[in-house]
Amino acid sequence: MNIDLLAQPAEEVAPKLLGSVLTCQTPEGTVRIAVTETEAYSGTDDPASHAYRGRTARNAVMFGPAGHLYVYRSHGLHWCANVVTGTDGTASAVLIRAGRVIEGEDLARGRRGDRVETPRLARGPGNFCQALGVTAEHNGADLLRGTSVVLSEGEPVPAALIQAGPRVGVSKAHDWHHRFYLAGDPTVSAYRLSPRAKPSARA
DNA sequence: AAAAAGATCCTCT
DNA sequence: GAGGATCTTTTTG
């Protein structure tokens, strides 16, 4: 993966990450997942971003150089992974929301549970991380030069399949169309308006 | 120190 | 498709 591609604003990088591949190697084995859904989050200008109110211990990685992995805990027990974008010193990242398992399906299924249907193995940010094997210990990992988690280019996706829409689960700025996904792909998570989204916003 | 909110997930109707 | 569980991080008094 080219570093210059990632060193751009998150909303420009997000659609370009569709089709790219994340690989995670653990003692258990290797899992590779092709990305089918992303969401862009920027910094102080984005009310829904973790970095909106400045730097904290949790979001520090977002302020660093592009090409690193930002992992955070959501709702107590789920891990969510972002690819850090932009320039060093500014905060922006792309949340990886869903993907299709292309290697290590048995291992991914073992982590997710035997009753999970194949398209759902990496459907949703928390499920994506669980299937891939990403946890807090991967926070800050170098995706371009590291060995545990690697971001690489996959097969190009037709531009006609790329669609944009409102972000999932956010209560602020949910009318920003910063979510990108492959049209008709069964691994893409369903859109759901946040229960706390303000009615004044426009879609 | 205490309270609220949250970039979610699973189950059931 | 809708409803509720769950506990960490952040924010506020």
mmCIF file with all atom_site columns, C-alpha atoms (C1' of nucleotides) in Angstrom:
data_model
loop_
_atom_site.group_PDB
_atom_site.id
_atom_site.type_symbol
_atom_site.label_atom_id
_atom_site.label_alt_id
_atom_site.label_comp_id
_atom_site.label_asym_id
_atom_site.label_entity_id
_atom_site.label_seq_id
_atom_site.pdbx_PDB_ins_code
_atom_site.Cartn_x
_atom_site.Cartn_y
_atom_site.Cartn_z
_atom_site.occupancy
_atom_site.B_iso_or_equiv
_atom_site.pdbx_formal_charge
_atom_site.auth_seq_id
_atom_site.auth_comp_id
_atom_site.auth_asym_id
_atom_site.auth_atom_id
_atom_site.pdbx_PDB_model_num
ATOM 1   C CA    . MET A 1 1   ? 0.000   0.000   0.000   1.00 0.00 ? 1   MET A CA    1
ATOM 2   C CA    . ASN A 1 2   ? 1.295   3.410   -0.988  1.00 0.00 ? 2   ASN A CA    1
ATOM 3   C CA    . ILE A 1 3   ? 1.899   5.846   1.876   1.00 0.00 ? 3   ILE A CA    1
ATOM 4   C CA    . ASP A 1 4   ? 1.094   8.817   -0.354  1.00 0.00 ? 4   ASP A CA    1
ATOM 5   C CA    . LEU A 1 5   ? -2.396  7.452   -0.895  1.00 0.00 ? 5   LEU A CA    1
ATOM 6   C CA    . LEU A 1 6   ? -3.012  7.371   2.857   1.00 0.00 ? 6   LEU A CA    1
ATOM 7   C CA    . ALA A 1 7   ? -1.553  10.802  3.573   1.00 0.00 ? 7   ALA A CA    1
ATOM 8   C CA    . GLN A 1 8   ? -4.710  12.506  2.312   1.00 0.00 ? 8   GLN A CA    1
ATOM 9   C CA    . PRO A 1 9   ? -7.927  13.622  4.028   1.00 0.00 ? 9   PRO A CA    1
ATOM 10  C CA    . ALA A 1 10  ? -9.899  10.702  5.416   1.00 0.00 ? 10  ALA A CA    1
ATOM 11  C CA    . GLU A 1 11  ? -12.919 11.280  3.197   1.00 0.00 ? 11  GLU A CA    1
ATOM 12  C CA    . GLU A 1 12  ? -10.673 10.909  0.146   1.00 0.00 ? 12  GLU A CA    1
ATOM 13  C CA    . VAL A 1 13  ? -8.919  7.811   1.426   1.00 0.00 ? 13  VAL A CA    1
ATOM 14  C CA    . ALA A 1 14  ? -12.038 5.985   2.624   1.00 0.00 ? 14  ALA A CA    1
ATOM 15  C CA    . PRO A 1 15  ? -13.492 5.051   -0.804  1.00 0.00 ? 15  PRO A CA    1
ATOM 16  C CA    . LYS A 1 16  ? -10.033 4.094   -2.052  1.00 0.00 ? 16  LYS A CA    1
ATOM 17  C CA    . LEU A 1 17  ? -9.600  1.537   0.716   1.00 0.00 ? 17  LEU A CA    1
ATOM 18  C CA    . LEU A 1 18  ? -12.517 -0.515  -0.610  1.00 0.00 ? 18  LEU A CA    1
ATOM 19  C CA    . GLY A 1 19  ? -11.084 -3.729  -2.001  1.00 0.00 ? 19  GLY A CA    1
ATOM 20  C CA    . SER A 1 20  ? -7.813  -3.426  -0.096  1.00 0.00 ? 20  SER A CA    1
ATOM 21  C CA    . VAL A 1 21  ? -6.728  -6.304  2.138   1.00 0.00 ? 21  VAL A CA    1
ATOM 22  C CA    . LEU A 1 22  ? -5.895  -6.464  5.834   1.00 0.00 ? 22  LEU A CA    1
ATOM 23  C CA    . THR A 1 23  ? -3.768  -9.398  6.975   1.00 0.00 ? 23  THR A CA    1
ATOM 24  C CA    . CYS A 1 24  ? -3.251  -10.356 10.610  1.00 0.00 ? 24  CYS A CA    1
ATOM 25  C CA    . GLN A 1 25  ? -0.774  -12.983 11.790  1.00 0.00 ? 25  GLN A CA    1
ATOM 26  C CA    . THR A 1 26  ? -1.063  -14.478 15.259  1.00 0.00 ? 26  THR A CA    1
ATOM 27  C CA    . PRO A 1 27  ? 0.287   -17.665 16.840  1.00 0.00 ? 27  PRO A CA    1
ATOM 28  C CA    . GLU A 1 28  ? -3.025  -19.248 15.891  1.00 0.00 ? 28  GLU A CA    1
ATOM 29  C CA    . GLY A 1 29  ? -2.573  -18.538 12.203  1.00 0.00 ? 29  GLY A CA    1
ATOM 30  C CA    . THR A 1 30  ? -3.250  -15.991 9.476   1.00 0.00 ? 30  THR A CA    1
ATOM 31  C CA    . VAL A 1 31  ? -6.485  -14.294 8.473   1.00 0.00 ? 31  VAL A CA    1
ATOM 32  C CA    . ARG A 1 32  ? -6.901  -12.057 5.431   1.00 0.00 ? 32  ARG A CA    1
ATOM 33  C CA    . ILE A 1 33  ? -9.974  -9.888  4.869   1.00 0.00 ? 33  ILE A CA    1
ATOM 34  C CA    . ALA A 1 34  ? -10.916 -7.721  1.866   1.00 0.00 ? 34  ALA A CA    1
ATOM 35  C CA    . VAL A 1 35  ? -12.513 -4.435  2.906   1.00 0.00 ? 35  VAL A CA    1
ATOM 36  C CA    . THR A 1 36  ? -16.070 -3.813  1.686   1.00 0.00 ? 36  THR A CA    1
ATOM 37  C CA    . GLU A 1 37  ? -17.190 -0.905  3.892   1.00 0.00 ? 37  GLU A CA    1
ATOM 38  C CA    . THR A 1 38  ? -15.436 2.128   5.401   1.00 0.00 ? 38  THR A CA    1
ATOM 39  C CA    . GLU A 1 39  ? -16.218 5.375   7.187   1.00 0.00 ? 39  GLU A CA    1
ATOM 40  C CA    . ALA A 1 40  ? -14.174 8.602   7.244   1.00 0.00 ? 40  ALA A CA    1
ATOM 41  C CA    . TYR A 1 41  ? -13.558 10.566  10.430  1.00 0.00 ? 41  TYR A CA    1
ATOM 42  C CA    . SER A 1 42  ? -11.544 13.744  10.578  1.00 0.00 ? 42  SER A CA    1
ATOM 43  C CA    . GLY A 1 43  ? -10.388 15.878  13.465  1.00 0.00 ? 43  GLY A CA    1
ATOM 44  C CA    . THR A 1 44  ? -11.530 19.065  15.138  1.00 0.00 ? 44  THR A CA    1
ATOM 45  C CA    . ASP A 1 45  ? -13.955 19.887  12.329  1.00 0.00 ? 45  ASP A CA    1
ATOM 46  C CA    . ASP A 1 46  ? -15.889 16.621  12.679  1.00 0.00 ? 46  ASP A CA    1
ATOM 47  C CA    . PRO A 1 47  ? -18.315 16.526  15.642  1.00 0.00 ? 47  PRO A CA    1
ATOM 48  C CA    . ALA A 1 48  ? -18.575 12.734  15.404  1.00 0.00 ? 48  ALA A CA    1
ATOM 49  C CA    . SER A 1 49  ? -14.824 12.144  15.535  1.00 0.00 ? 49  SER A CA    1
ATOM 50  C CA    . HIS A 1 50  ? -13.063 10.929  18.648  1.00 0.00 ? 50  HIS A CA    1
ATOM 51  C CA    . ALA A 1 51  ? -10.553 13.724  18.026  1.00 0.00 ? 51  ALA A CA    1
ATOM 52  C CA    . TYR A 1 52  ? -13.193 16.486  17.962  1.00 0.00 ? 52  TYR A CA    1
ATOM 53  C CA    . ARG A 1 53  ? -12.395 17.668  21.485  1.00 0.00 ? 53  ARG A CA    1
ATOM 54  C CA    . GLY A 1 54  ? -8.667  17.307  21.162  1.00 0.00 ? 54  GLY A CA    1
ATOM 55  C CA    . ARG A 1 55  ? -6.063  14.733  21.975  1.00 0.00 ? 55  ARG A CA    1
ATOM 56  C CA    . THR A 1 56  ? -6.616  12.155  24.714  1.00 0.00 ? 56  THR A CA    1
ATOM 57  C CA    . ALA A 1 57  ? -4.852  8.979   25.769  1.00 0.00 ? 57  ALA A CA    1
ATOM 58  C CA    . ARG A 1 58  ? -7.299  6.945   23.708  1.00 0.00 ? 58  ARG A CA    1
ATOM 59  C CA    . ASN A 1 59  ? -7.154  8.805   20.388  1.00 0.00 ? 59  ASN A CA    1
ATOM 60  C CA    . ALA A 1 60  ? -3.441  9.732   20.389  1.00 0.00 ? 60  ALA A CA    1
ATOM 61  C CA    . VAL A 1 61  ? -2.685  7.455   17.439  1.00 0.00 ? 61  VAL A CA    1
ATOM 62  C CA    . MET A 1 62  ? -5.119  9.425   15.253  1.00 0.00 ? 62  MET A CA    1
ATOM 63  C CA    . PHE A 1 63  ? -2.818  12.435  15.519  1.00 0.00 ? 63  PHE A CA    1
ATOM 64  C CA    . GLY A 1 64  ? 0.216   10.510  14.324  1.00 0.00 ? 64  GLY A CA    1
ATOM 65  C CA    . PRO A 1 65  ? 1.448   9.739   10.803  1.00 0.00 ? 65  PRO A CA    1
ATOM 66  C CA    . ALA A 1 66  ? -0.675  7.887   8.247   1.00 0.00 ? 66  ALA A CA    1
ATOM 67  C CA    . GLY A 1 67  ? -0.455  4.141   7.798   1.00 0.00 ? 67  GLY A CA    1
ATOM 68  C CA    . HIS A 1 68  ? -0.823  3.137   11.428  1.00 0.00 ? 68  HIS A CA    1
ATOM 69  C CA    . LEU A 1 69  ? -3.683  1.291   13.104  1.00 0.00 ? 69  LEU A CA    1
ATOM 70  C CA    . TYR A 1 70  ? -5.929  3.044   15.627  1.00 0.00 ? 70  TYR A CA    1
ATOM 71  C CA    . VAL A 1 71  ? -7.784  0.524   17.806  1.00 0.00 ? 71  VAL A CA    1
ATOM 72  C CA    . TYR A 1 72  ? -10.365 1.549   20.380  1.00 0.00 ? 72  TYR A CA    1
ATOM 73  C CA    . ARG A 1 73  ? -12.887 -0.162  22.625  1.00 0.00 ? 73  ARG A CA    1
ATOM 74  C CA    . SER A 1 74  ? -16.535 0.336   21.793  1.00 0.00 ? 74  SER A CA    1
ATOM 75  C CA    . HIS A 1 75  ? -19.453 -0.247  24.134  1.00 0.00 ? 75  HIS A CA    1
ATOM 76  C CA    . GLY A 1 76  ? -17.264 -1.960  26.658  1.00 0.00 ? 76  GLY A CA    1
ATOM 77  C CA    . LEU A 1 77  ? -16.238 -5.121  24.883  1.00 0.00 ? 77  LEU A CA    1
ATOM 78  C CA    . HIS A 1 78  ? -15.821 -4.658  21.127  1.00 0.00 ? 78  HIS A CA    1
ATOM 79  C CA    . TRP A 1 79  ? -12.604 -3.633  19.374  1.00 0.00 ? 79  TRP A CA    1
ATOM 80  C CA    . CYS A 1 80  ? -12.803 -1.335  16.368  1.00 0.00 ? 80  CYS A CA    1
ATOM 81  C CA    . ALA A 1 81  ? -9.953  -0.651  13.921  1.00 0.00 ? 81  ALA A CA    1
ATOM 82  C CA    . ASN A 1 82  ? -9.104  2.475   11.911  1.00 0.00 ? 82  ASN A CA    1
ATOM 83  C CA    . VAL A 1 83  ? -6.448  3.231   9.333   1.00 0.00 ? 83  VAL A CA    1
ATOM 84  C CA    . VAL A 1 84  ? -4.830  6.545   10.283  1.00 0.00 ? 84  VAL A CA    1
ATOM 85  C CA    . THR A 1 85  ? -4.751  9.022   7.384   1.00 0.00 ? 85  THR A CA    1
ATOM 86  C CA    . GLY A 1 86  ? -3.566  12.566  6.720   1.00 0.00 ? 86  GLY A CA    1
ATOM 87  C CA    . THR A 1 87  ? -0.364  14.211  7.862   1.00 0.00 ? 87  THR A CA    1
ATOM 88  C CA    . ASP A 1 88  ? 1.484   13.813  11.140  1.00 0.00 ? 88  ASP A CA    1
ATOM 89  C CA    . GLY A 1 89  ? 0.080   16.217  13.716  1.00 0.00 ? 89  GLY A CA    1
ATOM 90  C CA    . THR A 1 90  ? -3.470  16.292  12.366  1.00 0.00 ? 90  THR A CA    1
ATOM 91  C CA    . ALA A 1 91  ? -6.168  13.841  13.407  1.00 0.00 ? 91  ALA A CA    1
ATOM 92  C CA    . SER A 1 92  ? -8.018  11.758  10.843  1.00 0.00 ? 92  SER A CA    1
ATOM 93  C CA    . ALA A 1 93  ? -8.717  8.101   10.269  1.00 0.00 ? 93  ALA A CA    1
ATOM 94  C CA    . VAL A 1 94  ? -10.857 5.650   8.316   1.00 0.00 ? 94  VAL A CA    1
ATOM 95  C CA    . LEU A 1 95  ? -12.955 3.176   10.274  1.00 0.00 ? 95  LEU A CA    1
ATOM 96  C CA    . ILE A 1 96  ? -13.010 -0.305  8.761   1.00 0.00 ? 96  ILE A CA    1
ATOM 97  C CA    . ARG A 1 97  ? -16.640 -1.352  9.078   1.00 0.00 ? 97  ARG A CA    1
ATOM 98  C CA    . ALA A 1 98  ? -16.853 -4.642  7.195   1.00 0.00 ? 98  ALA A CA    1
ATOM 99  C CA    . GLY A 1 99  ? -15.091 -7.061  4.895   1.00 0.00 ? 99  GLY A CA    1
ATOM 100 C CA    . ARG A 1 100 ? -15.026 -10.459 3.235   1.00 0.00 ? 100 ARG A CA    1
ATOM 101 C CA    . VAL A 1 101 ? -12.784 -13.205 4.608   1.00 0.00 ? 101 VAL A CA    1
ATOM 102 C CA    . ILE A 1 102 ? -10.469 -14.434 1.836   1.00 0.00 ? 102 ILE A CA    1
ATOM 103 C CA    . GLU A 1 103 ? -8.046  -16.541 3.885   1.00 0.00 ? 103 GLU A CA    1
ATOM 104 C CA    . GLY A 1 104 ? -8.221  -18.276 7.240   1.00 0.00 ? 104 GLY A CA    1
ATOM 105 C CA    . GLU A 1 105 ? -11.973 -18.697 7.297   1.00 0.00 ? 105 GLU A CA    1
ATOM 106 C CA    . ASP A 1 106 ? -11.784 -21.599 9.732   1.00 0.00 ? 106 ASP A CA    1
ATOM 107 C CA    . LEU A 1 107 ? -9.791  -19.515 12.198  1.00 0.00 ? 107 LEU A CA    1
ATOM 108 C CA    . ALA A 1 108 ? -12.128 -16.556 11.785  1.00 0.00 ? 108 ALA A CA    1
ATOM 109 C CA    . ARG A 1 109 ? -15.145 -18.781 12.342  1.00 0.00 ? 109 ARG A CA    1
ATOM 110 C CA    . GLY A 1 110 ? -13.555 -20.247 15.421  1.00 0.00 ? 110 GLY A CA    1
ATOM 111 C CA    . ARG A 1 111 ? -13.219 -16.761 16.873  1.00 0.00 ? 111 ARG A CA    1
ATOM 112 C CA    . ARG A 1 112 ? -16.707 -15.646 15.910  1.00 0.00 ? 112 ARG A CA    1
ATOM 113 C CA    . GLY A 1 113 ? -18.591 -18.833 16.673  1.00 0.00 ? 113 GLY A CA    1
ATOM 114 C CA    . ASP A 1 114 ? -19.786 -21.839 14.695  1.00 0.00 ? 114 ASP A CA    1
ATOM 115 C CA    . ARG A 1 115 ? -23.287 -20.527 14.228  1.00 0.00 ? 115 ARG A CA    1
ATOM 116 C CA    . VAL A 1 116 ? -22.238 -17.387 12.348  1.00 0.00 ? 116 VAL A CA    1
ATOM 117 C CA    . GLU A 1 117 ? -23.113 -17.330 8.652   1.00 0.00 ? 117 GLU A CA    1
ATOM 118 C CA    . THR A 1 118 ? -20.171 -16.747 6.304   1.00 0.00 ? 118 THR A CA    1
ATOM 119 C CA    . PRO A 1 119 ? -21.133 -13.261 5.038   1.00 0.00 ? 119 PRO A CA    1
ATOM 120 C CA    . ARG A 1 120 ? -21.441 -12.117 8.641   1.00 0.00 ? 120 ARG A CA    1
ATOM 121 C CA    . LEU A 1 121 ? -17.990 -13.217 9.784   1.00 0.00 ? 121 LEU A CA    1
ATOM 122 C CA    . ALA A 1 122 ? -16.558 -9.708  9.366   1.00 0.00 ? 122 ALA A CA    1
ATOM 123 C CA    . ARG A 1 123 ? -19.782 -7.693  9.094   1.00 0.00 ? 123 ARG A CA    1
ATOM 124 C CA    . GLY A 1 124 ? -19.652 -4.710  11.461  1.00 0.00 ? 124 GLY A CA    1
ATOM 125 C CA    . PRO A 1 125 ? -16.564 -3.005  12.977  1.00 0.00 ? 125 PRO A CA    1
ATOM 126 C CA    . GLY A 1 126 ? -16.448 -5.163  16.103  1.00 0.00 ? 126 GLY A CA    1
ATOM 127 C CA    . ASN A 1 127 ? -16.973 -8.374  14.181  1.00 0.00 ? 127 ASN A CA    1
ATOM 128 C CA    . PHE A 1 128 ? -14.315 -7.374  11.655  1.00 0.00 ? 128 PHE A CA    1
ATOM 129 C CA    . CYS A 1 129 ? -11.703 -7.054  14.379  1.00 0.00 ? 129 CYS A CA    1
ATOM 130 C CA    . GLN A 1 130 ? -12.730 -10.246 16.104  1.00 0.00 ? 130 GLN A CA    1
ATOM 131 C CA    . ALA A 1 131 ? -12.541 -12.248 12.879  1.00 0.00 ? 131 ALA A CA    1
ATOM 132 C CA    . LEU A 1 132 ? -9.205  -10.700 11.920  1.00 0.00 ? 132 LEU A CA    1
ATOM 133 C CA    . GLY A 1 133 ? -7.728  -11.134 15.393  1.00 0.00 ? 133 GLY A CA    1
ATOM 134 C CA    . VAL A 1 134 ? -7.092  -7.450  16.130  1.00 0.00 ? 134 VAL A CA    1
ATOM 135 C CA    . THR A 1 135 ? -7.088  -6.307  19.763  1.00 0.00 ? 135 THR A CA    1
ATOM 136 C CA    . ALA A 1 136 ? -5.715  -3.441  21.861  1.00 0.00 ? 136 ALA A CA    1
ATOM 137 C CA    . GLU A 1 137 ? -2.201  -4.764  21.489  1.00 0.00 ? 137 GLU A CA    1
ATOM 138 C CA    . HIS A 1 138 ? -2.317  -3.791  17.813  1.00 0.00 ? 138 HIS A CA    1
ATOM 139 C CA    . ASN A 1 139 ? -3.076  -0.149  18.588  1.00 0.00 ? 139 ASN A CA    1
ATOM 140 C CA    . GLY A 1 140 ? -0.470  2.006   16.869  1.00 0.00 ? 140 GLY A CA    1
ATOM 141 C CA    . ALA A 1 141 ? 0.853   -0.844  14.708  1.00 0.00 ? 141 ALA A CA    1
ATOM 142 C CA    . ASP A 1 142 ? 2.631   0.150   11.488  1.00 0.00 ? 142 ASP A CA    1
ATOM 143 C CA    . LEU A 1 143 ? 0.501   -1.241  8.653   1.00 0.00 ? 143 LEU A CA    1
ATOM 144 C CA    . LEU A 1 144 ? 3.110   -0.650  5.952   1.00 0.00 ? 144 LEU A CA    1
ATOM 145 C CA    . ARG A 1 145 ? 6.318   -1.837  7.583   1.00 0.00 ? 145 ARG A CA    1
ATOM 146 C CA    . GLY A 1 146 ? 5.095   -4.000  10.443  1.00 0.00 ? 146 GLY A CA    1
ATOM 147 C CA    . THR A 1 147 ? 4.555   -7.742  10.467  1.00 0.00 ? 147 THR A CA    1
ATOM 148 C CA    . SER A 1 148 ? 1.609   -8.420  12.776  1.00 0.00 ? 148 SER A CA    1
ATOM 149 C CA    . VAL A 1 149 ? -1.031  -6.422  10.884  1.00 0.00 ? 149 VAL A CA    1
ATOM 150 C CA    . VAL A 1 150 ? -0.472  -5.443  7.253   1.00 0.00 ? 150 VAL A CA    1
ATOM 151 C CA    . LEU A 1 151 ? -2.478  -3.346  4.802   1.00 0.00 ? 151 LEU A CA    1
ATOM 152 C CA    . SER A 1 152 ? -2.010  -4.265  1.145   1.00 0.00 ? 152 SER A CA    1
ATOM 153 C CA    . GLU A 1 153 ? -3.673  -3.583  -2.164  1.00 0.00 ? 153 GLU A CA    1
ATOM 154 C CA    . GLY A 1 154 ? -6.252  -6.052  -3.371  1.00 0.00 ? 154 GLY A CA    1
ATOM 155 C CA    . GLU A 1 155 ? -8.110  -6.504  -6.607  1.00 0.00 ? 155 GLU A CA    1
ATOM 156 C CA    . PRO A 1 156 ? -9.425  -3.188  -7.936  1.00 0.00 ? 156 PRO A CA    1
ATOM 157 C CA    . VAL A 1 157 ? -13.144 -2.653  -7.478  1.00 0.00 ? 157 VAL A CA    1
ATOM 158 C CA    . PRO A 1 158 ? -15.317 -1.125  -10.244 1.00 0.00 ? 158 PRO A CA    1
ATOM 159 C CA    . ALA A 1 159 ? -15.974 2.544   -9.483  1.00 0.00 ? 159 ALA A CA    1
ATOM 160 C CA    . ALA A 1 160 ? -19.630 2.029   -10.350 1.00 0.00 ? 160 ALA A CA    1
ATOM 161 C CA    . LEU A 1 161 ? -20.030 -0.257  -7.334  1.00 0.00 ? 161 LEU A CA    1
ATOM 162 C CA    . ILE A 1 162 ? -18.827 2.314   -4.822  1.00 0.00 ? 162 ILE A CA    1
ATOM 163 C CA    . GLN A 1 163 ? -21.640 4.068   -3.028  1.00 0.00 ? 163 GLN A CA    1
ATOM 164 C CA    . ALA A 1 164 ? -21.695 6.748   -0.328  1.00 0.00 ? 164 ALA A CA    1
ATOM 165 C CA    . GLY A 1 165 ? -24.168 7.253   2.482   1.00 0.00 ? 165 GLY A CA    1
ATOM 166 C CA    . PRO A 1 166 ? -24.650 8.554   6.017   1.00 0.00 ? 166 PRO A CA    1
ATOM 167 C CA    . ARG A 1 167 ? -22.479 7.164   8.797   1.00 0.00 ? 167 ARG A CA    1
ATOM 168 C CA    . VAL A 1 168 ? -23.802 4.433   11.052  1.00 0.00 ? 168 VAL A CA    1
ATOM 169 C CA    . GLY A 1 169 ? -24.459 4.797   14.748  1.00 0.00 ? 169 GLY A CA    1
ATOM 170 C CA    . VAL A 1 170 ? -23.283 8.362   15.234  1.00 0.00 ? 170 VAL A CA    1
ATOM 171 C CA    . SER A 1 171 ? -25.492 10.897  16.972  1.00 0.00 ? 171 SER A CA    1
ATOM 172 C CA    . LYS A 1 172 ? -23.701 13.976  15.646  1.00 0.00 ? 172 LYS A CA    1
ATOM 173 C CA    . ALA A 1 173 ? -23.188 14.916  12.011  1.00 0.00 ? 173 ALA A CA    1
ATOM 174 C CA    . HIS A 1 174 ? -24.958 11.778  10.890  1.00 0.00 ? 174 HIS A CA    1
ATOM 175 C CA    . ASP A 1 175 ? -25.960 13.553  7.698   1.00 0.00 ? 175 ASP A CA    1
ATOM 176 C CA    . TRP A 1 176 ? -22.358 13.598  6.502   1.00 0.00 ? 176 TRP A CA    1
ATOM 177 C CA    . HIS A 1 177 ? -22.108 11.083  3.698   1.00 0.00 ? 177 HIS A CA    1
ATOM 178 C CA    . HIS A 1 178 ? -18.731 9.773   4.770   1.00 0.00 ? 178 HIS A CA    1
ATOM 179 C CA    . ARG A 1 179 ? -19.600 6.090   4.683   1.00 0.00 ? 179 ARG A CA    1
ATOM 180 C CA    . PHE A 1 180 ? -18.500 4.163   1.607   1.00 0.00 ? 180 PHE A CA    1
ATOM 181 C CA    . TYR A 1 181 ? -19.446 0.615   0.636   1.00 0.00 ? 181 TYR A CA    1
ATOM 182 C CA    . LEU A 1 182 ? -19.771 -1.820  -2.239  1.00 0.00 ? 182 LEU A CA    1
ATOM 183 C CA    . ALA A 1 183 ? -23.302 -1.860  -3.594  1.00 0.00 ? 183 ALA A CA    1
ATOM 184 C CA    . GLY A 1 184 ? -25.137 -5.140  -3.131  1.00 0.00 ? 184 GLY A CA    1
ATOM 185 C CA    . ASP A 1 185 ? -22.357 -6.836  -1.163  1.00 0.00 ? 185 ASP A CA    1
ATOM 186 C CA    . PRO A 1 186 ? -23.809 -9.190  1.474   1.00 0.00 ? 186 PRO A CA    1
ATOM 187 C CA    . THR A 1 187 ? -20.939 -8.495  3.877   1.00 0.00 ? 187 THR A CA    1
ATOM 188 C CA    . VAL A 1 188 ? -21.852 -4.805  4.209   1.00 0.00 ? 188 VAL A CA    1
ATOM 189 C CA    . SER A 1 189 ? -23.547 -3.994  7.505   1.00 0.00 ? 189 SER A CA    1
ATOM 190 C CA    . ALA A 1 190 ? -27.082 -2.637  7.540   1.00 0.00 ? 190 ALA A CA    1
ATOM 191 C CA    . TYR A 1 191 ? -27.562 1.094   7.981   1.00 0.00 ? 191 TYR A CA    1
ATOM 192 C CA    . ARG A 1 192 ? -29.037 2.114   11.279  1.00 0.00 ? 192 ARG A CA    1
ATOM 193 C CA    . LEU A 1 193 ? -29.834 5.604   12.470  1.00 0.00 ? 193 LEU A CA    1
ATOM 194 C CA    . SER A 1 194 ? -28.499 6.407   15.907  1.00 0.00 ? 194 SER A CA    1
ATOM 195 C CA    . PRO A 1 195 ? -31.228 6.470   18.588  1.00 0.00 ? 195 PRO A CA    1
ATOM 196 C CA    . ARG A 1 196 ? -29.818 9.812   19.697  1.00 0.00 ? 196 ARG A CA    1
ATOM 197 C CA    . ALA A 1 197 ? -29.559 11.448  16.307  1.00 0.00 ? 197 ALA A CA    1
ATOM 198 C CA    . LYS A 1 198 ? -31.027 14.905  16.393  1.00 0.00 ? 198 LYS A CA    1
ATOM 199 C CA    . PRO A 1 199 ? -34.177 15.310  14.295  1.00 0.00 ? 199 PRO A CA    1
ATOM 200 C CA    . SER A 1 200 ? -33.022 18.662  12.971  1.00 0.00 ? 200 SER A CA    1
ATOM 201 C CA    . ALA A 1 201 ? -30.353 17.127  10.773  1.00 0.00 ? 201 ALA A CA    1
ATOM 202 C CA    . ARG A 1 202 ? -31.009 16.521  7.114   1.00 0.00 ? 202 ARG A CA    1
ATOM 203 C CA    . ALA A 1 203 ? -30.174 13.345  5.245   1.00 0.00 ? 203 ALA A CA    1
ATOM 204 C "C1'" . DA  B 2 1   ? -15.760 11.421  42.446  1.00 0.00 ? 1   DA  B "C1'" 1
ATOM 205 C "C1'" . DA  B 2 2   ? -19.942 10.481  39.824  1.00 0.00 ? 2   DA  B "C1'" 1
ATOM 206 C "C1'" . DA  B 2 3   ? -22.708 10.355  35.686  1.00 0.00 ? 3   DA  B "C1'" 1
ATOM 207 C "C1'" . DA  B 2 4   ? -23.654 10.074  30.880  1.00 0.00 ? 4   DA  B "C1'" 1
ATOM 208 C "C1'" . DA  B 2 5   ? -22.947 8.603   26.338  1.00 0.00 ? 5   DA  B "C1'" 1
ATOM 209 C "C1'" . DG  B 2 6   ? -21.306 5.618   22.990  1.00 0.00 ? 6   DG  B "C1'" 1
ATOM 210 C "C1'" . DA  B 2 7   ? -17.930 5.015   15.358  1.00 0.00 ? 7   DA  B "C1'" 1
ATOM 211 C "C1'" . DT  B 2 8   ? -21.999 -2.023  18.617  1.00 0.00 ? 8   DT  B "C1'" 1
ATOM 212 C "C1'" . DC  B 2 9   ? -23.932 -6.714  18.686  1.00 0.00 ? 9   DC  B "C1'" 1
ATOM 213 C "C1'" . DC  B 2 10  ? -27.210 -10.364 19.318  1.00 0.00 ? 10  DC  B "C1'" 1
ATOM 214 C "C1'" . DT  B 2 11  ? -31.824 -12.194 19.780  1.00 0.00 ? 11  DT  B "C1'" 1
ATOM 215 C "C1'" . DC  B 2 12  ? -36.464 -12.281 18.953  1.00 0.00 ? 12  DC  B "C1'" 1
ATOM 216 C "C1'" . DT  B 2 13  ? -40.843 -10.779 16.590  1.00 0.00 ? 13  DT  B "C1'" 1
ATOM 217 C "C1'" . DG  C 3 1   ? -36.473 -4.494  11.435  1.00 0.00 ? 1   DG  C "C1'" 1
ATOM 218 C "C1'" . DA  C 3 2   ? -36.576 -3.193  16.217  1.00 0.00 ? 2   DA  C "C1'" 1
ATOM 219 C "C1'" . DG  C 3 3   ? -35.207 -3.440  21.117  1.00 0.00 ? 3   DG  C "C1'" 1
ATOM 220 C "C1'" . DG  C 3 4   ? -32.165 -3.924  24.839  1.00 0.00 ? 4   DG  C "C1'" 1
ATOM 221 C "C1'" . DA  C 3 5   ? -27.616 -5.429  27.197  1.00 0.00 ? 5   DA  C "C1'" 1
ATOM 222 C "C1'" . DT  C 3 6   ? -23.182 -3.928  28.609  1.00 0.00 ? 6   DT  C "C1'" 1
ATOM 223 C "C1'" . DC  C 3 7   ? -18.842 -1.522  30.613  1.00 0.00 ? 7   DC  C "C1'" 1
ATOM 224 C "C1'" . DT  C 3 8   ? -15.210 1.613   29.160  1.00 0.00 ? 8   DT  C "C1'" 1
ATOM 225 C "C1'" . DT  C 3 9   ? -13.825 6.395   28.270  1.00 0.00 ? 9   DT  C "C1'" 1
ATOM 226 C "C1'" . DT  C 3 10  ? -14.805 10.957  28.733  1.00 0.00 ? 10  DT  C "C1'" 1
ATOM 227 C "C1'" . DT  C 3 11  ? -16.864 14.745  30.760  1.00 0.00 ? 11  DT  C "C1'" 1
ATOM 228 C "C1'" . DT  C 3 12  ? -18.731 17.297  34.422  1.00 0.00 ? 12  DT  C "C1'" 1
ATOM 229 C "C1'" . DG  C 3 13  ? -19.679 18.831  39.381  1.00 0.00 ? 13  DG  C "C1'" 1
#
